[in-house]
CSV table of C-alpha atoms in Angstrom, one decimal:
chain,number,residue,atom,x,y,z
A,29,MET,CA,0.0,0.1,0.0
A,30,GLN,CA,1.1,3.6,-0.8
A,31,GLY,CA,2.9,5.1,2.0
A,32,GLU,CA,3.8,1.7,3.6
A,33,LEU,CA,7.4,0.9,4.5
A,34,ARG,CA,8.7,-2.0,2.7
A,35,ARG,CA,11.5,-4.3,3.8
A,36,PRO,CA,14.1,-5.6,1.6
A,37,ALA,CA,13.4,-9.2,0.4
A,38,ALA,CA,15.2,-11.9,2.6
A,39,THR,CA,17.8,-13.8,0.8
A,40,SER,CA,19.6,-17.0,1.7
A,41,GLN,CA,22.8,-15.5,0.3
A,42,ARG,CA,22.8,-12.7,2.8
A,43,PRO,CA,26.1,-13.1,4.9
A,44,PRO,CA,25.8,-13.1,8.8
A,45,ILE,CA,26.8,-10.1,10.8
A,46,LEU,CA,30.2,-10.5,12.0
A,47,ARG,CA,31.1,-7.8,14.6
A,48,HIS,CA,34.7,-9.0,15.5
A,49,ALA,CA,37.6,-9.5,13.5
A,50,ALA,CA,38.4,-13.1,14.9
A,51,ASP,CA,34.8,-14.0,13.8
A,52,ARG,CA,35.3,-12.5,10.3
A,53,VAL,CA,38.7,-14.6,10.0
A,54,LEU,CA,37.0,-17.8,11.2
A,55,PHE,CA,34.2,-17.3,8.5
A,56,ALA,CA,36.5,-16.8,5.8
A,57,LEU,CA,38.5,-20.0,6.7
A,58,ALA,CA,35.1,-21.8,6.9
A,59,LEU,CA,34.2,-20.8,3.5
A,60,LEU,CA,37.5,-21.5,2.0
A,61,THR,CA,37.6,-25.0,3.6
A,62,ALA,CA,34.2,-25.8,2.2
A,63,ALA,CA,35.4,-25.0,-1.3
A,64,LEU,CA,38.5,-27.5,-0.9
A,65,PRO,CA,38.2,-31.0,-2.1
A,66,ALA,CA,37.7,-33.6,0.7
A,67,SER,CA,41.2,-35.0,0.3
A,68,ALA,CA,42.6,-31.5,1.1
A,69,GLN,CA,40.4,-31.3,4.3
A,70,TRP,CA,41.7,-34.6,5.7
A,71,PRO,CA,45.4,-35.0,5.9
A,72,GLY,CA,46.6,-37.9,3.8
A,73,ALA,CA,43.2,-38.6,2.5
A,74,VAL,CA,42.4,-40.5,-0.6
A,75,THR,CA,39.1,-40.3,-2.4
A,76,VAL,CA,37.7,-43.4,-4.2
A,77,LYS,CA,36.6,-41.2,-7.1
A,78,SER,CA,40.2,-40.0,-7.5
A,79,CYS,CA,41.2,-43.6,-8.1
A,80,GLY,CA,38.7,-44.1,-10.7
A,81,ALA,CA,35.6,-45.2,-9.0
A,82,THR,CA,32.4,-44.4,-10.7
A,83,GLY,CA,29.6,-45.1,-8.4
A,84,ASP,CA,27.1,-45.4,-11.1
A,85,GLY,CA,25.6,-48.8,-9.6
A,86,GLN,CA,27.0,-50.8,-12.8
A,87,THR,CA,30.6,-50.4,-13.0
A,88,ASP,CA,32.7,-52.7,-10.9
A,89,ASP,CA,34.5,-50.3,-8.6
A,90,THR,CA,36.4,-52.9,-6.5
A,91,ALA,CA,39.9,-52.3,-8.2
A,92,ALA,CA,39.4,-48.5,-7.8
A,93,PHE,CA,38.5,-49.0,-4.1
A,94,GLN,CA,41.6,-51.2,-3.4
A,95,SER,CA,43.8,-48.6,-5.3
A,96,ALA,CA,42.6,-45.9,-2.8
A,97,LEU,CA,43.1,-48.2,0.0
A,98,ASP,CA,46.7,-49.1,-1.1
A,99,GLN,CA,47.7,-45.6,-1.5
A,100,ALA,CA,46.4,-44.6,1.8
A,101,ALA,CA,48.4,-47.5,3.5
A,102,ALA,CA,51.6,-45.4,2.5
A,103,CYS,CA,50.6,-42.7,5.0
A,104,GLY,CA,48.0,-44.2,7.2
A,105,GLY,CA,45.7,-41.8,6.0
A,106,PRO,CA,41.8,-42.4,5.5
A,107,VAL,CA,40.0,-43.3,2.2
A,108,LEU,CA,37.0,-41.2,1.6
A,109,VAL,CA,33.9,-42.6,-0.1
A,110,ASP,CA,32.4,-39.8,-2.3
A,111,PRO,CA,28.6,-39.6,-2.1
A,112,VAL,CA,26.7,-40.8,-5.2
A,113,LYS,CA,23.7,-39.5,-7.1
A,114,PRO,CA,20.2,-40.9,-6.4
A,115,GLY,CA,19.7,-44.8,-7.0
A,116,ALA,CA,23.5,-45.1,-7.7
A,117,GLY,CA,26.3,-46.9,-5.8
A,118,TYR,CA,29.5,-48.3,-5.7
A,119,VAL,CA,29.6,-51.9,-6.9
A,120,ILE,CA,32.1,-54.2,-4.9
A,121,THR,CA,32.4,-57.7,-6.2
A,122,HIS,CA,35.3,-59.2,-4.0
A,123,THR,CA,37.5,-58.5,-1.0
A,124,LEU,CA,38.7,-55.3,0.0
A,125,THR,CA,41.7,-55.4,2.1
A,126,LEU,CA,42.5,-52.6,4.8
A,127,LYS,CA,46.1,-52.7,5.5
A,128,PRO,CA,47.1,-51.8,9.0
A,129,GLY,CA,46.1,-48.1,10.2
A,130,VAL,CA,43.9,-47.5,7.0
A,131,SER,CA,40.3,-46.5,7.6
A,132,LEU,CA,37.4,-46.3,5.2
A,133,VAL,CA,35.0,-43.4,5.6
A,134,GLY,CA,31.8,-42.4,4.0
A,135,ALA,CA,29.8,-40.1,6.3
A,136,PRO,CA,32.4,-38.4,8.5
A,137,ALA,CA,29.7,-38.2,11.2
A,138,GLY,CA,26.2,-39.5,11.6
A,139,MET,CA,24.5,-42.4,9.8
A,140,PRO,CA,24.8,-42.7,6.0
A,141,PHE,CA,21.2,-43.3,5.2
A,142,MET,CA,17.7,-42.7,7.1
A,143,ALA,CA,16.6,-46.1,6.7
A,144,TRP,CA,13.4,-45.8,8.8
A,145,GLU,CA,12.0,-43.5,6.4
A,146,GLY,CA,11.8,-46.1,3.9
A,147,VAL,CA,13.6,-44.0,1.2
A,148,PRO,CA,13.1,-45.9,-2.1
A,149,ARG,CA,16.1,-47.4,-3.9
A,150,GLU,CA,16.1,-45.0,-6.7
A,151,LYS,CA,16.3,-42.0,-4.3
A,152,GLN,CA,19.2,-43.1,-1.9
A,153,THR,CA,22.3,-41.0,-2.1
A,154,GLY,CA,25.4,-40.8,0.1
A,155,ALA,CA,28.2,-43.3,0.8
A,156,VAL,CA,26.3,-46.4,-0.9
A,157,LEU,CA,28.3,-49.8,-1.4
A,158,LEU,CA,26.4,-52.3,-3.5
A,159,ALA,CA,27.8,-55.8,-2.4
A,160,ARG,CA,27.7,-58.4,-5.1
A,161,PRO,CA,30.2,-61.0,-4.4
A,162,ARG,CA,31.4,-63.1,-7.2
A,163,ARG,CA,30.9,-66.9,-7.0
A,164,GLU,CA,34.6,-67.8,-6.7
A,165,ASP,CA,34.6,-65.9,-3.5
A,166,TRP,CA,32.1,-68.0,-1.6
A,167,SER,CA,31.7,-71.4,-3.7
A,168,GLY,CA,34.9,-73.0,-2.8
A,169,PRO,CA,36.3,-74.3,0.6
A,170,ARG,CA,37.0,-70.9,1.8
A,171,LYS,CA,34.7,-67.8,1.8
A,172,GLU,CA,35.9,-64.4,1.4
A,173,PRO,CA,34.9,-61.5,3.3
A,174,LEU,CA,33.8,-58.2,1.7
A,175,LEU,CA,36.0,-56.1,3.7
A,176,TYR,CA,39.2,-57.5,5.4
A,177,LEU,CA,40.8,-55.7,8.2
A,178,GLU,CA,44.3,-56.1,9.0
A,179,GLY,CA,44.4,-54.1,12.2
A,180,GLY,CA,44.2,-50.7,13.6
A,181,ASN,CA,41.2,-49.8,10.9
A,182,THR,CA,37.9,-47.9,11.3
A,183,VAL,CA,34.9,-48.4,9.0
A,184,ARG,CA,32.5,-45.5,9.4
A,185,GLY,CA,29.4,-44.1,7.7
A,186,LEU,CA,28.7,-46.6,5.0
A,187,TYR,CA,25.4,-47.8,3.7
A,188,LEU,CA,26.1,-51.5,2.6
A,189,LEU,CA,23.4,-53.4,0.7
A,190,TYR,CA,23.5,-57.0,-1.1
A,191,ASP,CA,21.1,-55.7,-3.5
A,192,GLN,CA,20.9,-59.0,-5.7
A,193,GLN,CA,19.9,-61.0,-2.5
A,194,PRO,CA,16.1,-61.8,-2.7
A,195,TRP,CA,13.7,-60.2,-0.6
A,196,PRO,CA,10.4,-61.6,-1.7
A,197,SER,CA,7.1,-60.3,-0.3
A,198,ASP,CA,4.1,-62.7,0.7
A,199,ARG,CA,2.6,-61.8,-2.6
A,200,GLU,CA,5.2,-63.4,-4.5
A,201,PHE,CA,5.4,-66.3,-2.1
A,202,ASP,CA,1.7,-67.0,-3.0
A,203,ASP,CA,2.1,-66.4,-6.8
A,204,PRO,CA,2.2,-69.8,-8.6
A,205,ALA,CA,4.3,-67.8,-11.5
A,206,SER,CA,7.0,-66.7,-9.0
A,207,PRO,CA,10.3,-68.3,-8.7
A,208,TYR,CA,9.7,-67.9,-5.0
A,209,HIS,CA,6.5,-69.7,-4.9
A,210,TYR,CA,5.9,-72.7,-2.2
A,211,GLU,CA,2.8,-74.7,-1.2
A,212,SER,CA,3.2,-74.0,2.5
A,213,VAL,CA,5.2,-72.0,5.1
A,214,ASP,CA,7.0,-75.3,6.1
A,215,GLN,CA,8.4,-75.5,2.5
A,216,ILE,CA,9.4,-71.9,2.6
A,217,GLN,CA,11.2,-72.4,5.8
A,218,ALA,CA,13.1,-75.6,4.6
A,219,ARG,CA,13.7,-74.5,1.1
A,220,PHE,CA,14.0,-70.8,0.4
A,221,LEU,CA,17.4,-69.9,1.9
A,222,PRO,CA,19.2,-73.1,0.3
A,223,GLU,CA,17.4,-72.5,-2.8
A,224,HIS,CA,17.7,-68.8,-3.4
A,225,VAL,CA,20.0,-66.9,-1.0
A,226,THR,CA,23.7,-66.9,-1.9
A,227,PRO,CA,25.7,-68.0,1.1
A,228,CYS,CA,28.5,-65.5,0.9
A,229,GLY,CA,31.2,-64.6,3.1
A,230,PRO,CA,30.9,-62.1,6.0
A,231,THR,CA,30.6,-58.4,5.3
A,232,ILE,CA,33.5,-57.6,7.8
A,233,SER,CA,36.3,-59.9,8.9
A,234,VAL,CA,39.1,-59.2,11.2
A,235,LYS,CA,42.6,-60.8,10.6
A,236,PRO,CA,43.2,-63.2,13.5
A,237,GLY,CA,45.1,-61.9,16.3
A,238,VAL,CA,45.0,-58.2,15.4
A,239,ALA,CA,43.6,-55.6,17.7
A,240,SER,CA,42.1,-52.0,17.6
A,241,THR,CA,39.3,-52.2,15.3
A,242,THR,CA,36.4,-49.9,15.1
A,243,ILE,CA,33.1,-50.1,13.1
A,244,GLU,CA,30.9,-47.2,13.4
A,245,ASP,CA,27.7,-45.8,11.7
A,246,ILE,CA,27.0,-48.7,9.5
A,247,THR,CA,23.8,-49.6,7.8
A,248,CYS,CA,23.8,-53.0,6.2
A,249,GLY,CA,20.9,-55.1,4.6
A,250,ARG,CA,20.5,-58.6,3.3
A,251,TYR,CA,24.0,-59.9,4.4
A,252,TYR,CA,24.5,-63.6,4.9
A,253,ASP,CA,26.8,-62.9,8.0
A,254,PHE,CA,27.8,-59.3,8.9
A,255,PHE,CA,30.9,-59.5,11.2
A,256,TYR,CA,33.5,-62.1,12.1
A,257,ALA,CA,36.3,-62.1,14.3
A,258,PRO,CA,38.3,-65.2,14.3
A,259,ALA,CA,40.7,-64.1,17.1
A,260,GLY,CA,41.7,-60.8,18.6
A,261,GLY,CA,40.6,-58.0,20.7
A,262,LYS,CA,40.1,-54.3,21.4
A,263,ILE,CA,37.1,-54.3,19.1
A,264,VAL,CA,34.7,-51.4,19.1
A,265,VAL,CA,31.4,-51.5,17.4
A,266,ASP,CA,28.9,-48.4,17.7
A,267,ARG,CA,25.8,-47.4,15.9
A,268,CYS,CA,25.0,-50.1,13.6
A,269,TYR,CA,21.6,-50.8,11.9
A,270,LEU,CA,21.5,-54.3,10.4
A,271,PHE,CA,19.2,-57.1,9.3
A,272,GLY,CA,20.3,-60.1,7.2
A,273,TYR,CA,20.0,-64.0,6.9
A,274,ARG,CA,22.2,-65.5,9.5
A,275,ARG,CA,24.8,-64.2,12.1
A,276,ALA,CA,25.2,-60.3,12.7
A,277,PHE,CA,28.0,-60.7,15.1
A,278,ALA,CA,30.3,-63.7,15.4
A,279,LEU,CA,33.3,-63.9,17.6
A,280,ARG,CA,35.2,-67.1,17.7
A,281,GLU,CA,38.1,-65.9,20.1
A,282,ALA,CA,38.6,-62.6,21.7
A,283,ARG,CA,41.3,-62.5,24.4
A,284,ASP,CA,40.6,-58.7,25.2
A,285,VAL,CA,37.7,-56.6,25.7
A,286,VAL,CA,35.1,-56.3,22.8
A,287,ARG,CA,32.7,-53.5,23.2
A,288,ILE,CA,29.4,-53.2,21.2
A,289,SER,CA,26.8,-50.6,21.9
A,290,GLN,CA,23.8,-48.9,20.1
A,291,VAL,CA,23.2,-51.8,17.8
A,292,HIS,CA,19.8,-52.1,16.0
A,293,ILE,CA,19.0,-55.5,14.4
A,294,VAL,CA,15.7,-54.8,12.8
A,295,PRO,CA,14.1,-55.5,9.2
A,296,ASN,CA,13.9,-51.7,8.5
A,297,VAL,CA,17.3,-50.9,7.0
A,298,GLU,CA,15.7,-50.7,3.6
A,299,GLN,CA,12.1,-49.7,4.4
A,300,PRO,CA,9.6,-49.7,7.5
A,301,ILE,CA,8.8,-53.0,8.8
A,302,SER,CA,6.5,-54.4,6.3
A,303,TRP,CA,3.5,-56.5,7.0
A,304,GLN,CA,3.8,-58.0,3.6
A,305,HIS,CA,7.0,-60.1,4.5
A,306,ALA,CA,5.5,-62.2,7.2
A,307,LYS,CA,6.5,-65.5,5.3
A,308,LEU,CA,10.0,-64.2,4.5
A,309,HIS,CA,10.7,-63.5,8.3
A,310,ALA,CA,9.3,-66.9,8.9
A,311,ALA,CA,12.1,-68.4,6.6
A,312,ILE,CA,14.6,-66.3,8.4
A,313,THR,CA,13.7,-67.0,12.0
A,314,ALA,CA,13.5,-70.6,11.4
A,315,GLN,CA,17.3,-71.0,10.9
A,316,PRO,CA,19.1,-72.0,14.1
A,317,GLU,CA,22.0,-70.1,12.5
A,318,ASN,CA,20.2,-66.9,12.5
A,319,ILE,CA,21.8,-65.4,15.6
A,320,ALA,CA,22.3,-61.9,16.5
A,321,PHE,CA,25.5,-62.4,18.7
A,322,ASP,CA,27.4,-65.8,18.6
A,323,PHE,CA,30.2,-65.7,21.3
A,324,GLY,CA,32.6,-68.6,21.3
A,325,ALA,CA,35.4,-67.9,23.9
A,326,VAL,CA,35.1,-64.2,24.6
A,327,ASP,CA,37.2,-62.8,27.5
A,328,GLY,CA,35.2,-60.0,29.0
A,329,TYR,CA,32.7,-58.7,26.5
A,330,ALA,CA,30.7,-55.3,27.1
A,331,LEU,CA,27.5,-54.7,25.4
A,332,ASN,CA,24.9,-51.8,26.0
A,333,ASP,CA,22.0,-50.7,24.3
A,334,VAL,CA,21.1,-53.5,21.9
A,335,THR,CA,17.7,-54.1,20.2
A,336,VAL,CA,17.0,-57.3,18.1
A,337,PHE,CA,13.6,-57.9,16.2
A,338,LEU,CA,12.8,-61.0,14.5
A,339,CYS,CA,15.6,-63.5,14.9
A,340,HIS,CA,16.0,-67.2,15.9
A,341,THR,CA,18.4,-66.7,18.7
A,342,GLY,CA,19.4,-63.4,20.3
A,343,PHE,CA,22.7,-64.6,22.2
A,344,LYS,CA,24.6,-67.9,21.8
A,345,LEU,CA,27.0,-68.1,24.7
A,346,GLY,CA,29.9,-70.6,24.1
A,347,ALA,CA,30.2,-73.7,22.0
A,348,ASP,CA,30.6,-77.6,22.7
A,349,GLU,CA,30.0,-80.6,20.7
A,350,SER,CA,26.2,-80.5,20.5
A,351,ARG,CA,26.1,-76.9,19.6
A,352,PRO,CA,29.6,-75.9,18.0
A,353,PHE,CA,30.8,-72.4,16.8
A,354,THR,CA,30.9,-72.5,12.9
A,355,ASP,CA,34.0,-70.6,11.4
A,356,LEU,CA,32.3,-68.2,8.9
A,357,LEU,CA,35.3,-68.3,6.5
A,358,THR,CA,36.3,-72.0,6.6
A,359,GLY,CA,32.9,-73.9,7.9
A,360,GLU,CA,35.0,-75.3,10.5
A,361,LYS,CA,33.1,-76.6,13.6
A,362,VAL,CA,34.8,-75.2,16.8
A,363,THR,CA,34.3,-76.4,20.4
A,364,PHE,CA,35.7,-75.0,23.7
A,365,PRO,CA,36.1,-77.0,27.0
A,366,TRP,CA,34.4,-75.8,30.1
A,367,GLY,CA,36.1,-72.8,31.7
A,368,GLN,CA,36.5,-71.1,28.3
A,369,GLY,CA,33.0,-70.2,27.9
A,370,PRO,CA,32.4,-66.3,27.4
A,371,TRP,CA,32.0,-64.0,30.2
A,372,GLY,CA,31.2,-60.2,30.6
A,373,SER,CA,28.4,-57.8,31.2
A,374,MET,CA,25.5,-56.5,28.8
A,375,HIS,CA,22.9,-53.9,29.7
A,376,ASN,CA,19.8,-52.5,28.2
A,377,ILE,CA,19.0,-55.5,25.9
A,378,LYS,CA,15.8,-56.0,24.2
A,379,LEU,CA,15.1,-59.1,22.2
A,380,ASP,CA,11.8,-58.8,20.6
A,381,ASN,CA,10.1,-61.8,18.9
A,382,CYS,CA,12.6,-64.6,18.8
A,383,VAL,CA,12.6,-68.3,19.2
A,384,VAL,CA,15.3,-68.5,21.9
A,385,GLY,CA,16.6,-65.4,23.9
A,386,PHE,CA,19.9,-66.7,25.4
A,387,ASP,CA,21.2,-70.0,24.4
A,388,CYS,CA,23.8,-70.6,27.1
A,389,VAL,CA,26.0,-73.4,25.9
A,390,GLN,CA,29.4,-73.5,27.6
A,391,GLY,CA,30.3,-71.9,31.0
A,392,THR,CA,33.1,-70.5,32.9
A,393,ILE,CA,33.9,-69.6,36.8
A,394,LEU,CA,33.5,-65.9,35.7
A,395,PRO,CA,29.8,-64.6,35.6
A,396,ASN,CA,27.7,-63.3,32.7
A,397,GLN,CA,26.0,-60.3,34.3
A,398,LEU,CA,22.8,-58.7,32.6
A,399,SER,CA,20.7,-55.8,33.6
A,400,ASN,CA,17.8,-54.2,32.0
A,401,VAL,CA,16.8,-57.0,29.7
A,402,MET,CA,13.7,-57.9,27.9
A,403,VAL,CA,12.9,-61.0,26.0
A,404,HIS,CA,9.8,-61.7,24.1
A,405,SER,CA,9.8,-65.1,22.9
A,406,SER,CA,7.0,-65.5,20.4
A,407,ILE,CA,8.2,-67.5,17.5
A,408,ALA,CA,7.3,-71.2,17.2
A,409,THR,CA,10.0,-73.9,16.2
A,410,SER,CA,10.1,-77.7,15.5
A,411,GLN,CA,13.1,-78.3,17.6
A,412,THR,CA,12.3,-79.9,20.8
A,413,PHE,CA,13.8,-80.2,24.5
A,414,ALA,CA,13.8,-83.4,26.3
A,415,ALA,CA,12.1,-82.5,29.6
A,416,GLU,CA,11.3,-84.6,32.4
A,417,GLY,CA,7.7,-85.1,31.7
A,418,GLY,CA,8.2,-85.4,27.8
A,419,PRO,CA,9.4,-83.2,25.1
A,420,VAL,CA,8.5,-79.7,24.9
A,421,SER,CA,9.2,-77.1,22.4
A,422,ARG,CA,13.0,-75.5,22.4
A,423,GLN,CA,11.3,-72.1,22.6
A,424,ALA,CA,12.4,-70.1,25.6
A,425,ALA,CA,13.8,-66.9,26.9
A,426,PHE,CA,16.7,-68.8,28.2
A,427,VAL,CA,18.1,-72.2,27.6
A,428,LEU,CA,20.9,-73.5,29.9
A,429,ASN,CA,22.7,-76.5,28.4
A,430,PRO,CA,24.7,-79.1,30.0
A,431,GLY,CA,28.1,-77.2,29.4
A,432,PHE,CA,26.7,-74.4,31.5
A,433,ALA,CA,26.5,-76.5,34.6
A,434,GLY,CA,28.8,-74.6,37.3
A,435,ALA,CA,28.4,-71.4,35.4
A,436,THR,CA,26.6,-68.3,36.7
A,437,LEU,CA,23.9,-66.0,35.3
A,438,GLN,CA,23.5,-62.7,37.3
A,439,ILE,CA,20.4,-60.9,36.2
A,440,SER,CA,18.7,-57.6,37.4
A,441,ASN,CA,15.6,-56.1,36.1
A,442,LEU,CA,14.5,-58.8,33.7
A,443,SER,CA,11.2,-58.7,31.9
A,444,LEU,CA,9.8,-61.7,30.2
A,445,SER,CA,6.6,-61.9,28.0
A,446,SER,CA,5.1,-63.6,25.1
A,447,PHE,CA,2.8,-62.3,22.3
A,448,ALA,CA,2.2,-63.5,18.7
A,449,PRO,CA,2.2,-60.7,16.1
A,450,SER,CA,1.2,-62.8,13.3
A,451,ARG,CA,1.1,-60.1,10.8
A,452,VAL,CA,4.9,-59.7,11.2
A,453,VAL,CA,5.9,-63.4,11.2
A,454,SER,CA,3.5,-66.1,10.1
A,455,THR,CA,5.0,-68.7,12.4
A,456,ALA,CA,4.3,-66.4,15.6
A,457,ARG,CA,3.2,-68.5,18.6
A,458,MET,CA,3.0,-67.6,22.1
A,459,VAL,CA,5.0,-69.6,24.6
A,460,GLU,CA,1.9,-71.3,25.9
A,461,PRO,CA,0.2,-72.5,22.5
A,462,GLY,CA,3.8,-73.1,21.3
A,463,ASN,CA,4.5,-75.7,24.0
A,464,GLY,CA,7.6,-73.5,25.0
A,465,ARG,CA,8.8,-72.2,28.3
A,466,ALA,CA,10.2,-69.0,30.1
A,467,PHE,CA,13.4,-71.1,31.4
A,468,LEU,CA,14.7,-74.7,29.9
A,469,LEU,CA,17.3,-76.2,32.0
A,470,ASP,CA,19.4,-79.0,31.1
A,471,CYS,CA,22.4,-78.9,33.6
A,472,PRO,CA,22.6,-82.5,35.1
A,473,THR,CA,24.9,-83.0,37.8
A,474,GLY,CA,28.3,-84.8,37.3
A,475,GLN,CA,29.3,-82.8,34.2
A,476,PRO,CA,33.1,-82.4,33.9
A,477,LYS,CA,34.2,-79.0,35.0
A,478,VAL,CA,37.8,-77.3,35.4
A,479,ASN,CA,39.1,-78.4,39.1
A,480,TYR,CA,38.8,-74.9,40.5
A,481,ALA,CA,34.9,-75.0,39.8
A,482,THR,CA,33.4,-77.0,42.6
A,483,ARG,CA,29.6,-76.2,41.9
A,484,ASP,CA,27.6,-79.0,40.7
A,485,GLU,CA,24.7,-76.9,39.1
A,486,ALA,CA,24.3,-73.6,37.1
A,487,HIS,CA,23.4,-70.6,39.2
A,488,LEU,CA,20.7,-68.6,37.7
A,489,GLU,CA,20.2,-65.4,39.9
A,490,ILE,CA,17.5,-62.9,39.2
A,491,PHE,CA,16.9,-59.4,41.1
A,492,GLY,CA,13.7,-58.1,39.7
A,493,LEU,CA,11.7,-60.3,37.4
A,494,VAL,CA,8.3,-59.4,35.6
A,495,ILE,CA,6.8,-61.9,33.6
A,496,SER,CA,3.5,-61.5,31.4
A,497,ASN,CA,1.4,-63.6,29.2
A,498,ILE,CA,3.1,-66.8,30.3
A,499,PRO,CA,1.2,-69.1,32.8
A,500,ASP,CA,2.6,-71.2,35.7
A,501,THR,CA,2.5,-74.1,33.8
A,502,HIS,CA,5.0,-72.9,31.2
A,503,LEU,CA,7.6,-71.0,33.3
A,504,VAL,CA,10.2,-73.9,33.8
A,505,ALA,CA,11.2,-77.2,32.2
A,506,ARG,CA,14.1,-79.5,33.1
A,507,THR,CA,15.8,-82.5,31.9
A,508,ALA,CA,16.4,-85.5,34.2
A,509,GLY,CA,19.0,-85.0,36.8
A,510,THR,CA,19.1,-81.4,36.7
A,511,THR,CA,19.0,-79.8,40.0
A,512,THR,CA,19.5,-76.1,38.7
A,513,ARG,CA,16.8,-73.9,40.0
A,514,VAL,CA,15.8,-70.2,39.0
A,515,ARG,CA,16.3,-68.0,42.0
A,516,VAL,CA,14.3,-65.0,42.1
A,517,ARG,CA,14.1,-61.9,44.6
A,518,GLY,CA,11.5,-59.5,43.6
A,519,PHE,CA,8.9,-61.2,41.2
A,520,VAL,CA,5.8,-59.9,39.5
A,521,HIS,CA,3.8,-62.6,37.6
A,522,ASN,CA,1.0,-61.5,35.3
A,523,GLY,CA,0.4,-58.4,37.4
A,524,LEU,CA,0.5,-60.0,40.7
A,525,ALA,CA,3.5,-60.0,43.2
A,526,ARG,CA,4.7,-63.3,44.0
A,527,GLU,CA,6.9,-64.3,46.9
A,528,ASP,CA,10.6,-64.6,46.5
A,529,GLY,CA,12.2,-68.2,46.0
A,530,THR,CA,12.6,-70.4,43.2
A,531,LEU,CA,10.4,-70.7,40.2
A,532,PRO,CA,8.4,-74.0,39.9
């Protein structure tokens, strides 16, 4: 209107008001730094595109990546993964070796990809690696990993996707014209993985005996196995979003502390959890090798803030002849004597919709300390447990095997429940209709133990236990000769306070 004062139009190009000389200098330096290539901002850095990588989603960029890694090894600098255009990615077909001191960095800070939002593949950007392992790297006597770390390495800020691994919906399983069609869910569970899924090597493997490895800010989908450490220590894993077919973390031996935190193993690394993949989830969770954390002889692990949704087994602790540890590279079946079972501590653990929460196989005199743990066992299994009163389903929050006799679980603030979200997995069954139990105890007396352990039974001590949707009749099952009891202080069962003591 006439006579009205008009303000100048706002513009995003308008510089900030800098009142002090020092601020003006810093601002100028920031502008100069932003204009520099990434390799100039990171001393000794090598970018993958400077070594010929295209990131077009079609060209094999493995050789360019390895060239960048080799160049960085000369000075110990990092290799930087340039962001790609929407829908593109770097195709990696065989092993990338990170020599000592070399790091591979995509996003310098923060996650490389917002998976929960379900960003379609054609819109994904950033440090995207498309893993397409060649047949010769997994079909022989030894499987090769995608990334092989030789020590002192950091892998950070990458989105890894095995985009050629199948991920069929329920509609595809039901369609007679589909290559994934089967007549029943039982057939899907028995045949889908061996007939369609590439049994490739682990995504990340650490050279035996090395130390100082850091894995952080990683998103990975459709892996066969994700992380494998044959032996070593000083391993740090932080902020990973994962989901695949078999093991997420497998540690054969670790003679120094392994720290794992803020890990999310949930099938939303590509899209929100889909109600259209219930049969696929049934196929994955039916496999006993589908284990979130498989620990052989791990000396002092430390875990915190872990969420696992839809898996067969949350944690497998130890290995013996009945339940050996499988070497992910060679297929060797490995066992450990009593006294070399894993020990350590874990806090803030959520296992949601599993067959077995904790499979305690081989023990040691040192305890496994757990606090703030939630286990929802609600997926049916055909495996059975030879209980005193007859076989029951091997579906439970905790299974204590014979090799765990003499060992101790110390648990505080434990919540157990059972519910069956059939929209998520078609084999969902609550513990009662599935004929499972909260605790399955198979620790008969007389098991051989190291001479410094005089206990004849496993100790399962719980301080603060809340159980929901599991009746008294399905709390505990034991094998013949087992004297182990579940001792509880502070017990609430289906909303009612119970007396301290042992579970029935």
